[in-house]
XYZ file of C-alpha atoms in Angstrom:
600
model
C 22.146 -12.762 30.931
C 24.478 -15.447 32.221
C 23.998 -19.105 31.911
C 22.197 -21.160 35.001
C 24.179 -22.883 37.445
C 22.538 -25.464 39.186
C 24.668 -26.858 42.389
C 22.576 -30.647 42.227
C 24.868 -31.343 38.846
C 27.543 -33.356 39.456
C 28.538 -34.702 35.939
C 26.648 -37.623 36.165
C 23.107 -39.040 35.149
C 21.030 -39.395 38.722
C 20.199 -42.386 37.425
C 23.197 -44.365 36.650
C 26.554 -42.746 37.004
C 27.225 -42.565 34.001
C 28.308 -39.318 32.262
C 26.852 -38.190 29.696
C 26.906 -39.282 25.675
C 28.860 -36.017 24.605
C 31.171 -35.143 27.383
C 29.316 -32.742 28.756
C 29.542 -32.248 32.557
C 28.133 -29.850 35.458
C 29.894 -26.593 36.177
C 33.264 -28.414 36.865
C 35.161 -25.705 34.867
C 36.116 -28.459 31.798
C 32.726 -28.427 29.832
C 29.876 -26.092 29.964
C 26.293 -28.124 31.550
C 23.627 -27.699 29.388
C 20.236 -25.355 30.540
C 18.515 -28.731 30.003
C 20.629 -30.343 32.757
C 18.176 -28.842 35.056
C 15.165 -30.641 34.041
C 16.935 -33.816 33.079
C 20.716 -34.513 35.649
C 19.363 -33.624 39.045
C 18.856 -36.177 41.710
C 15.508 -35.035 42.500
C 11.993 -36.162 41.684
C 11.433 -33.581 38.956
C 13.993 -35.242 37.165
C 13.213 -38.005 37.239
C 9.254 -37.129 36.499
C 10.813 -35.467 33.288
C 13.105 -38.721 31.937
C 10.114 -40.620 32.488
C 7.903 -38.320 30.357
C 10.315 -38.305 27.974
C 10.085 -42.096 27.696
C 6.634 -41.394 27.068
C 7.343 -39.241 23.983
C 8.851 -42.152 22.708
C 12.867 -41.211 23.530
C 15.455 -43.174 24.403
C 17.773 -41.988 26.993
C 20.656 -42.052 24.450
C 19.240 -39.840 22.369
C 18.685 -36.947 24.451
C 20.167 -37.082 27.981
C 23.496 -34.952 27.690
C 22.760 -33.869 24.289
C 21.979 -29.934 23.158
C 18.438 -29.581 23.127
C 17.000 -27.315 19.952
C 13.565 -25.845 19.657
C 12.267 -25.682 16.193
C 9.655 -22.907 16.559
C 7.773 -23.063 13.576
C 5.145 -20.888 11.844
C 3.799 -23.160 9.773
C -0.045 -23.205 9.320
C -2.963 -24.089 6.779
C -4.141 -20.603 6.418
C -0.324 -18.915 5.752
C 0.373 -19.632 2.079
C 4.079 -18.025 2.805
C 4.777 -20.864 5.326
C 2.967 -23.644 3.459
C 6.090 -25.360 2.918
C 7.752 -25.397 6.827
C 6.146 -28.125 7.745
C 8.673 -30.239 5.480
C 11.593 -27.614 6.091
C 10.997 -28.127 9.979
C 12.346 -32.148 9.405
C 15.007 -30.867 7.713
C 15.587 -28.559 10.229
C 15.773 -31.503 12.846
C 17.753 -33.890 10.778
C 20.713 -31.094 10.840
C 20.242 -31.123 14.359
C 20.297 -34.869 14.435
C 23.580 -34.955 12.736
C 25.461 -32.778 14.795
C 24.551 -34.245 17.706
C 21.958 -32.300 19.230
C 18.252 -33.341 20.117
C 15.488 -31.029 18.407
C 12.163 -30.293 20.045
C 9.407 -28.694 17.346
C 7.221 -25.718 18.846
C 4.193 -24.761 16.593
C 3.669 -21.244 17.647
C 1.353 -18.550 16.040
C 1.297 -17.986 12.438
C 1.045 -14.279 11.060
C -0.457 -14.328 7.801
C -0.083 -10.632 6.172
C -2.793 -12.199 3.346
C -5.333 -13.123 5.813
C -4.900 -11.738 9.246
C -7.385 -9.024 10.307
C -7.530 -6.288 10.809
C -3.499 -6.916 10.439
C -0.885 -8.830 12.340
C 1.391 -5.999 13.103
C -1.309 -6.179 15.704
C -0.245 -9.698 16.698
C 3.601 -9.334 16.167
C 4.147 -8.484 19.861
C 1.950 -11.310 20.805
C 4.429 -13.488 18.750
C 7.306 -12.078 20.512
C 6.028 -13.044 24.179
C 5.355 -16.705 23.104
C 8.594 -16.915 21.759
C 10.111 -15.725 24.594
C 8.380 -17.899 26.899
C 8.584 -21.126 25.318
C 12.212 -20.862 25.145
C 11.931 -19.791 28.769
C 9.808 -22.061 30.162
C 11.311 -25.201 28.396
C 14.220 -27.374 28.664
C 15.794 -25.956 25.595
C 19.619 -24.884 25.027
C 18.851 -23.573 21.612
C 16.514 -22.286 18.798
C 16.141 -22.451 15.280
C 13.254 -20.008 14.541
C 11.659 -20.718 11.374
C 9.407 -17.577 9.882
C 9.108 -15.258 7.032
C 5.917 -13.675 6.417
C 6.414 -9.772 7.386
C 6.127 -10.231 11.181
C 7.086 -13.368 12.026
C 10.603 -12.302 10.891
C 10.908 -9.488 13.763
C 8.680 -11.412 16.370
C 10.268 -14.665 16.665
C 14.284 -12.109 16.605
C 12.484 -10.498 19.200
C 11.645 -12.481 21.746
C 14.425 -15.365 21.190
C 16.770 -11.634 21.479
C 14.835 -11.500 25.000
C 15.397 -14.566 26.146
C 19.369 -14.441 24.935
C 19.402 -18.135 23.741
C 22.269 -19.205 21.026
C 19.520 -19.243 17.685
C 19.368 -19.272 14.113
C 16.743 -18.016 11.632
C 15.311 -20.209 9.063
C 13.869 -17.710 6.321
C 11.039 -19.216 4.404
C 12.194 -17.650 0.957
C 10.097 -16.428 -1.624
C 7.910 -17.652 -3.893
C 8.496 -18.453 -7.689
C 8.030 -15.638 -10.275
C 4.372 -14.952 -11.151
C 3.269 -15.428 -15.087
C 0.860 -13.898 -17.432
C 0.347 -13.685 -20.486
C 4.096 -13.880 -21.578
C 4.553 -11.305 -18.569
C 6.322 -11.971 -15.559
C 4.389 -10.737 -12.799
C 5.571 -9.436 -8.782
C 3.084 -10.729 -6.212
C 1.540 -7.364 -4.530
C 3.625 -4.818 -6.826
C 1.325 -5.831 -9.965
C -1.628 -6.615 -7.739
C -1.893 -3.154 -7.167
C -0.784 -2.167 -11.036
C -3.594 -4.638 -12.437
C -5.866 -3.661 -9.847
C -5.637 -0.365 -10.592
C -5.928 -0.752 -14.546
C -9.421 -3.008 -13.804
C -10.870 0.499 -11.934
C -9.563 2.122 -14.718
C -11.134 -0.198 -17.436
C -8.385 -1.308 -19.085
C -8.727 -5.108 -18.413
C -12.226 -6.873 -17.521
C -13.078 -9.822 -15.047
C -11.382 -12.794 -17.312
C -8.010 -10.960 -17.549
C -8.438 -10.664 -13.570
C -9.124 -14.476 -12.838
C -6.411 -15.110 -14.817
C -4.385 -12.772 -12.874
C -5.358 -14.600 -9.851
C -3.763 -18.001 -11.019
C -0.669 -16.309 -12.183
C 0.113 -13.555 -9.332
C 1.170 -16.351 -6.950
C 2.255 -19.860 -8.079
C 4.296 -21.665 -5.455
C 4.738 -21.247 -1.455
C 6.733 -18.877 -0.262
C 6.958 -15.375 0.642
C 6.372 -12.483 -1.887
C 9.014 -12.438 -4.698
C 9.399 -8.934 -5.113
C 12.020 -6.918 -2.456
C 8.642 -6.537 0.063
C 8.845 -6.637 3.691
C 9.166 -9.988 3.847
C 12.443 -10.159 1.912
C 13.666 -7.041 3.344
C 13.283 -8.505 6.849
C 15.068 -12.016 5.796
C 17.891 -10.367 4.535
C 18.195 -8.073 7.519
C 18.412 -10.920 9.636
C 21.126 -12.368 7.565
C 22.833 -8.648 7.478
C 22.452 -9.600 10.951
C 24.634 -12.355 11.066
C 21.830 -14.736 12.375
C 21.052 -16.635 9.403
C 23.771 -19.205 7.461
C 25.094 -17.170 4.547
C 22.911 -16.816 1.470
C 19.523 -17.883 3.116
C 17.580 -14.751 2.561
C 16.538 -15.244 -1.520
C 16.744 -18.869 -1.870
C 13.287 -19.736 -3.335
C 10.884 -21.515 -1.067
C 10.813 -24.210 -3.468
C 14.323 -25.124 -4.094
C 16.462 -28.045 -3.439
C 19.105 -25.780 -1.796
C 16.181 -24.470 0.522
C 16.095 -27.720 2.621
C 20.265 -27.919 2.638
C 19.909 -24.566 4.333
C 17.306 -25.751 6.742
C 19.506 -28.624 7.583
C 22.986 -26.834 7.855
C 21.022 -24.205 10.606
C 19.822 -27.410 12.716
C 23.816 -27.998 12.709
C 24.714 -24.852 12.922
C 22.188 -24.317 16.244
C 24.179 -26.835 17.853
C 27.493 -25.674 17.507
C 26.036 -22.577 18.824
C 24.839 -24.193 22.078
C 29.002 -25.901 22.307
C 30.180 -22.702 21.914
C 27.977 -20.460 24.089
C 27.463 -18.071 21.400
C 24.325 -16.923 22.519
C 21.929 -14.065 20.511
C 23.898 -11.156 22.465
C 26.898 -11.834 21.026
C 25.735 -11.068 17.302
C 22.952 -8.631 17.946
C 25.315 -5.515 18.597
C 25.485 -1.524 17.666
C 27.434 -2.230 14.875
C 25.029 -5.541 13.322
C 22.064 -3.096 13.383
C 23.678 -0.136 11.536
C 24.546 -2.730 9.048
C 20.705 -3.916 8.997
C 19.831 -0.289 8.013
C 22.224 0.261 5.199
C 21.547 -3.116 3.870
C 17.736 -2.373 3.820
C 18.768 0.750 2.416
C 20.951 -0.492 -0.576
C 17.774 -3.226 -1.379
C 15.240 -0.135 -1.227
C 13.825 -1.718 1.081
C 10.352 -1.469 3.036
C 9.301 1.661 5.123
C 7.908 -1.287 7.492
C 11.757 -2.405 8.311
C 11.807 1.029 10.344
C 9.712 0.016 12.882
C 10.775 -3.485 13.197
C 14.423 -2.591 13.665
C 13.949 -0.195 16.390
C 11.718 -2.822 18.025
C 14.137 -5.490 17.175
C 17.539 -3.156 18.553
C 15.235 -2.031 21.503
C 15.066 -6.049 22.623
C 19.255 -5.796 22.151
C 19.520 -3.034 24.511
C 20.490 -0.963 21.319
C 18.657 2.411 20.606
C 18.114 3.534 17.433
C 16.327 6.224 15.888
C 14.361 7.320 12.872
C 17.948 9.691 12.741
C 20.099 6.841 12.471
C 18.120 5.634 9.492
C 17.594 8.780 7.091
C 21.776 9.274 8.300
C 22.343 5.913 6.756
C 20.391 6.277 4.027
C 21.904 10.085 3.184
C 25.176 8.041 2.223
C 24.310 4.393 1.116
C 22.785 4.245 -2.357
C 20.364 1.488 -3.533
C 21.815 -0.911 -5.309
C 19.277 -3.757 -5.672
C 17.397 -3.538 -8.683
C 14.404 -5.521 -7.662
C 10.487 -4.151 -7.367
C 8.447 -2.243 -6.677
C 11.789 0.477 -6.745
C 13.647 -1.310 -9.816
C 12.868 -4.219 -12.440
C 13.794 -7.274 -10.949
C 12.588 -10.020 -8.659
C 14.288 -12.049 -5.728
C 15.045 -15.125 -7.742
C 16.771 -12.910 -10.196
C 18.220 -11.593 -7.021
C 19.457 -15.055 -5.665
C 20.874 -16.383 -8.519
C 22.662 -12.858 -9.111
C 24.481 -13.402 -5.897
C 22.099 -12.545 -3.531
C 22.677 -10.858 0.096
C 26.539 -11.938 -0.006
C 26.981 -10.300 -3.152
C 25.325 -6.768 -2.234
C 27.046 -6.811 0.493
C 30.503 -7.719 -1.121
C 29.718 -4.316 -2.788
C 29.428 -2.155 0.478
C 32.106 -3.962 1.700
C 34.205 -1.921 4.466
C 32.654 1.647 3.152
C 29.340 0.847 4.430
C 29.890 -2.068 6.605
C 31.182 -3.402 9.932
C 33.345 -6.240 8.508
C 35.212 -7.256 11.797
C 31.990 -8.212 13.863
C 31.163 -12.260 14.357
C 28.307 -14.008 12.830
C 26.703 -17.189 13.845
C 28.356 -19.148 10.496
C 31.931 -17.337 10.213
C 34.360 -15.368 13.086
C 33.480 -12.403 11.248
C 31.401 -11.085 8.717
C 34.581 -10.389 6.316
C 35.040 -14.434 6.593
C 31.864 -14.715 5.763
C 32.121 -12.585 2.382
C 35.343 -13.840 1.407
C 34.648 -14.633 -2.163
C 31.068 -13.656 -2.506
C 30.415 -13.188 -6.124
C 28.279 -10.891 -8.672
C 26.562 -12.503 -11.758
C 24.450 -10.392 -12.744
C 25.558 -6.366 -12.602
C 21.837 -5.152 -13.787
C 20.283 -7.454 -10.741
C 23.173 -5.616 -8.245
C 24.613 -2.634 -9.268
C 28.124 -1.610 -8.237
C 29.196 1.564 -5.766
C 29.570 3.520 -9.353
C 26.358 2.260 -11.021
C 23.884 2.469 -8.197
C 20.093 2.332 -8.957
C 19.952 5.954 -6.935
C 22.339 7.704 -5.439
C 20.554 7.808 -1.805
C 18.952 4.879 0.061
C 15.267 4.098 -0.529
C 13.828 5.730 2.427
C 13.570 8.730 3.798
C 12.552 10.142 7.426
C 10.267 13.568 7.125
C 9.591 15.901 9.926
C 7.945 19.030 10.019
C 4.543 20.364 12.385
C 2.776 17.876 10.505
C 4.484 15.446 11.947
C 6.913 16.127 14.604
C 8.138 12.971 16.017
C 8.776 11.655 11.996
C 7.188 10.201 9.520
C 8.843 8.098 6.184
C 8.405 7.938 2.846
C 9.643 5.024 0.131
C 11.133 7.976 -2.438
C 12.314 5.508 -4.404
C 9.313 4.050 -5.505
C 7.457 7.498 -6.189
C 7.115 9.403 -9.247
C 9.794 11.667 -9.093
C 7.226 15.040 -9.896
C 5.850 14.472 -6.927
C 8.622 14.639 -3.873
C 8.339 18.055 -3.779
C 4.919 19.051 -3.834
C 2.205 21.351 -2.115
C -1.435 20.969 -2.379
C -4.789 20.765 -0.570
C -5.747 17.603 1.330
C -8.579 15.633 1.173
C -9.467 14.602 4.657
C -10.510 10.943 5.543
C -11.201 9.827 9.584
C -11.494 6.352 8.562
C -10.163 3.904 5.747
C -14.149 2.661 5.520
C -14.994 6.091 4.666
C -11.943 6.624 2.454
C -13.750 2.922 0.653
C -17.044 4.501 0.626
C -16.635 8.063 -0.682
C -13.253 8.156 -2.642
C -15.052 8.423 -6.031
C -17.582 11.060 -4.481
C -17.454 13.442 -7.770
C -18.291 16.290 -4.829
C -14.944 15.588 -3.045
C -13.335 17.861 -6.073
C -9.732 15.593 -5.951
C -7.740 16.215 -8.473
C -4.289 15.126 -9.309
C -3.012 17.741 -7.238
C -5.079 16.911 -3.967
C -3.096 15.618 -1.013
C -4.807 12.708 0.121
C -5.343 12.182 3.808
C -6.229 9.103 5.766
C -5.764 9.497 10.066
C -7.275 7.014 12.127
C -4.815 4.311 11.340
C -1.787 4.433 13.311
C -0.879 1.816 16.098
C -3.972 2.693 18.196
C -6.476 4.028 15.898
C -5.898 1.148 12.750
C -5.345 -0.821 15.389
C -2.309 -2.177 14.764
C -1.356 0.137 12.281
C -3.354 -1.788 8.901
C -1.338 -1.775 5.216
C -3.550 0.936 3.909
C -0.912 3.873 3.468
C -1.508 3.001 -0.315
C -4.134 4.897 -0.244
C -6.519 4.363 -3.574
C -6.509 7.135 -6.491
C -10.049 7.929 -7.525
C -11.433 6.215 -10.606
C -12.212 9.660 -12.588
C -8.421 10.337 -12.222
C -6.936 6.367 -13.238
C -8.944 7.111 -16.125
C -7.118 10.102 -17.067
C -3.806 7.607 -16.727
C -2.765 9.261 -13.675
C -0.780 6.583 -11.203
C 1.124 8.622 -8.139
C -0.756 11.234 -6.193
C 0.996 12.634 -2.607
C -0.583 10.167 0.020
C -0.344 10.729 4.080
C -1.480 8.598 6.876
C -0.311 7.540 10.273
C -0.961 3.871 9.135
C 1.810 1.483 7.295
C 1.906 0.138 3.248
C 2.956 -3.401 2.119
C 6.415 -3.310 1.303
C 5.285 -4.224 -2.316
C 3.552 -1.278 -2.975
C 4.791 1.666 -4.352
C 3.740 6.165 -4.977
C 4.325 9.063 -3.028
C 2.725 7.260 0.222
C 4.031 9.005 3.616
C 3.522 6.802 6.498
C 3.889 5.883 10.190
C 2.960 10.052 10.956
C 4.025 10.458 14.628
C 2.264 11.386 16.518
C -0.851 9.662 15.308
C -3.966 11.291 15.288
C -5.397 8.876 17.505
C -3.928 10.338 20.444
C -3.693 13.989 19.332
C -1.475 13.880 16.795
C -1.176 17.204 14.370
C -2.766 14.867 11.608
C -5.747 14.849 13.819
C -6.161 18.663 13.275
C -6.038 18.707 9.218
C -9.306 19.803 7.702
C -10.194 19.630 3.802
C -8.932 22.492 1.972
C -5.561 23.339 4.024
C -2.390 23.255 1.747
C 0.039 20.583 2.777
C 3.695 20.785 2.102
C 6.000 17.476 0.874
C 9.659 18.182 0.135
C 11.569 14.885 0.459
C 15.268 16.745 -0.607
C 14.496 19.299 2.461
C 13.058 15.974 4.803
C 10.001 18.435 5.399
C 6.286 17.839 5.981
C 4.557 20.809 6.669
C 0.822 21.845 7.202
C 0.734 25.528 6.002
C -1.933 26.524 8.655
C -1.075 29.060 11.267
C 0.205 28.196 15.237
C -2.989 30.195 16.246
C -5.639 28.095 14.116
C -4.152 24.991 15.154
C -4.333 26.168 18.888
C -7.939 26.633 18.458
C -8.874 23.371 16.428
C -6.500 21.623 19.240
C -8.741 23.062 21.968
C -11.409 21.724 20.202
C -10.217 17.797 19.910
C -11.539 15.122 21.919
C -9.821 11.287 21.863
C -11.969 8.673 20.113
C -13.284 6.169 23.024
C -10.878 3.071 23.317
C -11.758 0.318 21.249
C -11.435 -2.772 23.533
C -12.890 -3.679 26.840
C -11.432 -6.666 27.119
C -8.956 -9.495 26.360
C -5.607 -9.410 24.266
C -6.872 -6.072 22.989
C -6.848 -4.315 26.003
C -3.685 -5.450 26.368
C -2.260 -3.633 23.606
C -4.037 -0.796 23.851
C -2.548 -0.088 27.180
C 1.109 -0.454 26.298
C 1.700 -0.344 22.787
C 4.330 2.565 21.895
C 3.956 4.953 19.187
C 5.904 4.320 15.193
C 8.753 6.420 16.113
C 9.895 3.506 19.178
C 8.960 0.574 17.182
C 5.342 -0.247 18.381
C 6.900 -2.474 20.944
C 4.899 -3.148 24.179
C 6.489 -0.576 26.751
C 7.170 -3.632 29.255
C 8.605 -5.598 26.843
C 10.672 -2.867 25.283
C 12.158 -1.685 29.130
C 15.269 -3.119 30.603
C 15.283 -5.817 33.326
C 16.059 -8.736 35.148
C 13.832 -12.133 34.376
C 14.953 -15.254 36.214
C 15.594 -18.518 35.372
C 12.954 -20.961 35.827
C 13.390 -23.408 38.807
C 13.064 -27.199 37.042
C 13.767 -28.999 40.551
């Protein structure tokens, strides 16, 4: 995408004559014009329509006309607890761009909340991408700093601003403080599920759990432990699209708002520059995405976003290029639900620049630019370790292979991926008989049906969930161990679904099944009783069942009816794309031309 020309500019204000406050002048071949020139330095009556509006707003010409024009697209809402705190981060945000020259612009656009979206906002992500996208479109806007967080928002608002090929910067939101109980420190969603799990068990009663829900989650902010929404925030500072060390600063910290406010001036050296998204959003930044959400043992959901994010670069990747990466970079963040530690340990340990001081040139791409340094080797010039337990050195790794691994097999033959790292060991090579659930309400209603027979050797099933059938692909891959068995202190059972798990959750979950069973997937063929095969060292997921019975049971499927007759639904039902591509929207995720808009 090249910039817009616009002939009408002349290097002058229609108005006056004058040129404008920072230099800048039409496509002369001295300065670059601004995109905003064209709704604000044409002779026409659109122009003039849009100084006078701006008057309206309140804005003198001074403080605008000429000037780099930044959206703040914020994700800030009452009902997302992660994001409580952008609202004040979004002026901080503005008063960097304020300094540096520039002129920011705040967007509110839709809030994801992974604690109270339904029936998820994987769902929604997409939807999120588009109206980023748009906006920066459809505006008079020369920049972006995208301010997000929560799971999805990370990938949407990369997304679309990647479509749109603005220069931009992302704002993490940063997680919350450590949870407390009882002289324990607690991981929000990582000992949600623990306690959880010890309540159906009987081990603690109601008080212990409404303390538990004052203590879990104590500040704003995103979830502490390395979940998807860390693991997202510090790919897109892997990246190179985030200032350097934004991905663990706590929500709540001073040096949170100094980071807001050095992005707002770093958006508008961006814009001076021309350094637009392209230019950092390469091959080589997206291989280092994957081994640095490898070496954090990172969330299975960071597989999907990538290739959704890489497809919106005009890069392909592939579950291959992930279990490749994650054959030779170990994990070396010690941080929950795979290790001990949370992401204010993390930060204060050195954070992102630190970890990945330690892949350094092995594992890394050290000559490509970044939106805060030439080149990522600048930018980890000096980046320090404090704490070696927090982030382990090339020779002390947590484990010796990345977190995550990609399984295939005639279970599923278009991939599938597992979190090894946070399973019980016993249980990554494993065959047993599944336990067969169409629906996660049934999986609710009947999991402690004594006549079910599970036992600790059962292979769970759950198929209905995937990006079609959830829809949206829900966070129930964590599929729930039966009472009778909790009881008997058993904690990791082999789990398989076509649906996702919250990157804080943890076991011997396999996920994202492709095909789904939705549309025909081998999953949809299991039946109760058939062994199932897991063998994580041999990346194989098998369904011992013969080619023949499968042929017949195949003959025998019909699809479920389509859930939505109408509205945004429909919509994604007709072009949402399968796990293994990123669960993009196909006409999003295709290559082509979109014009400029016409401001005259």
């Amino acid at each position: 995408m090249t910039g817009p020309e616009n002939p009408a500019l002349d290097g002058t204000y229609a108005h006056g004559g004058a040129p404008a406050p920072d230099g800048t002048r039409a496509p002369d071949g001295t300065t670059p014009a601004l995109r905003s020139d064209q709704w604000y330095r044409t002779d026409g009556l659109r122009s003039f329509s849009h100084r006078a509006r701006t008057r309206q707003l309140g804005y003198l010409p001074e403080e605008h006309l000429g000037k780099p024009v930044i959206a703040v697209l914020n994700t800030w809402s009452d009902i997302n607890p992660c994001h409580q705190h952008l609202r004040e981060r979004a002026e901080a945000v503005k008063r960097g761009v304020w300094q540096a020259g520039g002129f920011p612009l705040e967007f509110p656009v839709a809030t994801l909340s992974e604690t109270f979206q339904k029936p998820t906002p994987m769902l929604y992500r997409n939807l999120l991408a588009m109206e980023t996208e748009e906006l920066l479109r459809s505006y008079p806007v020369d920049g972006a700093v995208l301010m997000g967080g929560c799971d999805k928002t990370t990938p949407a608002l990369l997304m679309g601003a990647a479509s749109v090929d603005l220069p931009a910067v992302f704002v993490p939101a940063g997680p919350m403080l450590r949870g407390h109980w009882r002289g324990e420190t607690l991981g929000s969603g990582t000992d949600m599920w623990r306690y959880w799990d010890d309540k159906r068990a009987g081990l603690i009663g109601e008080r212990e759990l409404s303390e538990l829900e004052c203590g879990l989650a104590r500040s704003p902010g995103t979830c502490m432990t390395m979940g998807t929404a860390s693991t997202m925030t510090s790919v897109a500072e892997a990246l190179g699209v985030t200032v350097p060390g934004a991905a663990s600063l706590p929500a709540v910290d001073s040096g949170h708002a100094r980071m807001a406010a050095a992005s707002g001036i770093r958006a508008v050296g961006l814009v001076r520059e021309e350094a637009r998204l392209s230019r950092f959003l390469t091959r080589e930044a997206y291989e280092d995405a994957i081994a640095t959400v490898c070496a954090l043992g990172g969330s299975t959901n960071a597989v999907i976003h990538l290739i959704a994010m890489a497809g919106r670069s005009g890069v392909t990747l592939t579950l291959d290029d992930f279990d490749a990466v994650a054959r030779r970079v170990p994990v070396l963040a010690n941080l929950r639900p795979g290790g001990a530690h949370l992401m204010e340990d993390f930060h204060y340990a050195g954070g992102l620049p630190g970890l990945l001081g330690r892949l350094g040139e092995k594992h890394l791409h050290l000559d490509r630019p970044t939106v805060a340094h030439a080149t990522l080797r600048e930018q980890l010039d000096g980046a320090l370790v404090h704490d070696d337990d927090v982030i382990r050195g090339l020779d002390d790794p947590l484990a010796p292979e990345g977190g995550i691994a990609v399984l295939r097999g005639n279970l599923a033959p278009d991939g599938a991926v597992i979190k090894h790292i946070a399973a019980e060991p016993r249980l990554l090579r494993h065959t047993g008989p599944a336990v067969v659930f169409d629906d996660y309400r049934a999986l609710q209603a009947t999991i402690n049906d004594p006549s079910l027979g599970i036992t600790a050797d059962s292979v769970l099933v759950l198929r209905g969930s995937g990006p079609l059938g959830g829809p949206g692909m829900p966070e129930y891959g964590m599929l729930p161990i039966p009472d009778h068995l909790l009881k008997e202190g058993v904690r990791d059972m082999v789990r398989l679904s076509d649906s996702r798990m919250s990157g804080t959750s943890y076991g011997a979950c396999v996920l994202h099944i492709a095909p789904e069973s939705h549309v025909g997937g081998p999953l949809a063929l299991v039946r109760t009783g058939d062994l199932i095969t897991l063998d994580v060292a041999a990346r194989r997921l098998s369904l011992d069942v013969d080619d023949a019975e499968l042929a017949r049971r195949r003959a025998a499927w019909t699809p479920p009816p389509e859930r939505y007759g109408r509205g945004y639904g429909a919509l994604y039902q007709e072009h949402i794309t399968q796990a293994d591509t990123g669960c993009d929207f196909g006409f999003l995720a295709r290559k082509g031309e979109v014009p400029e808009p016409y401001a005259g």
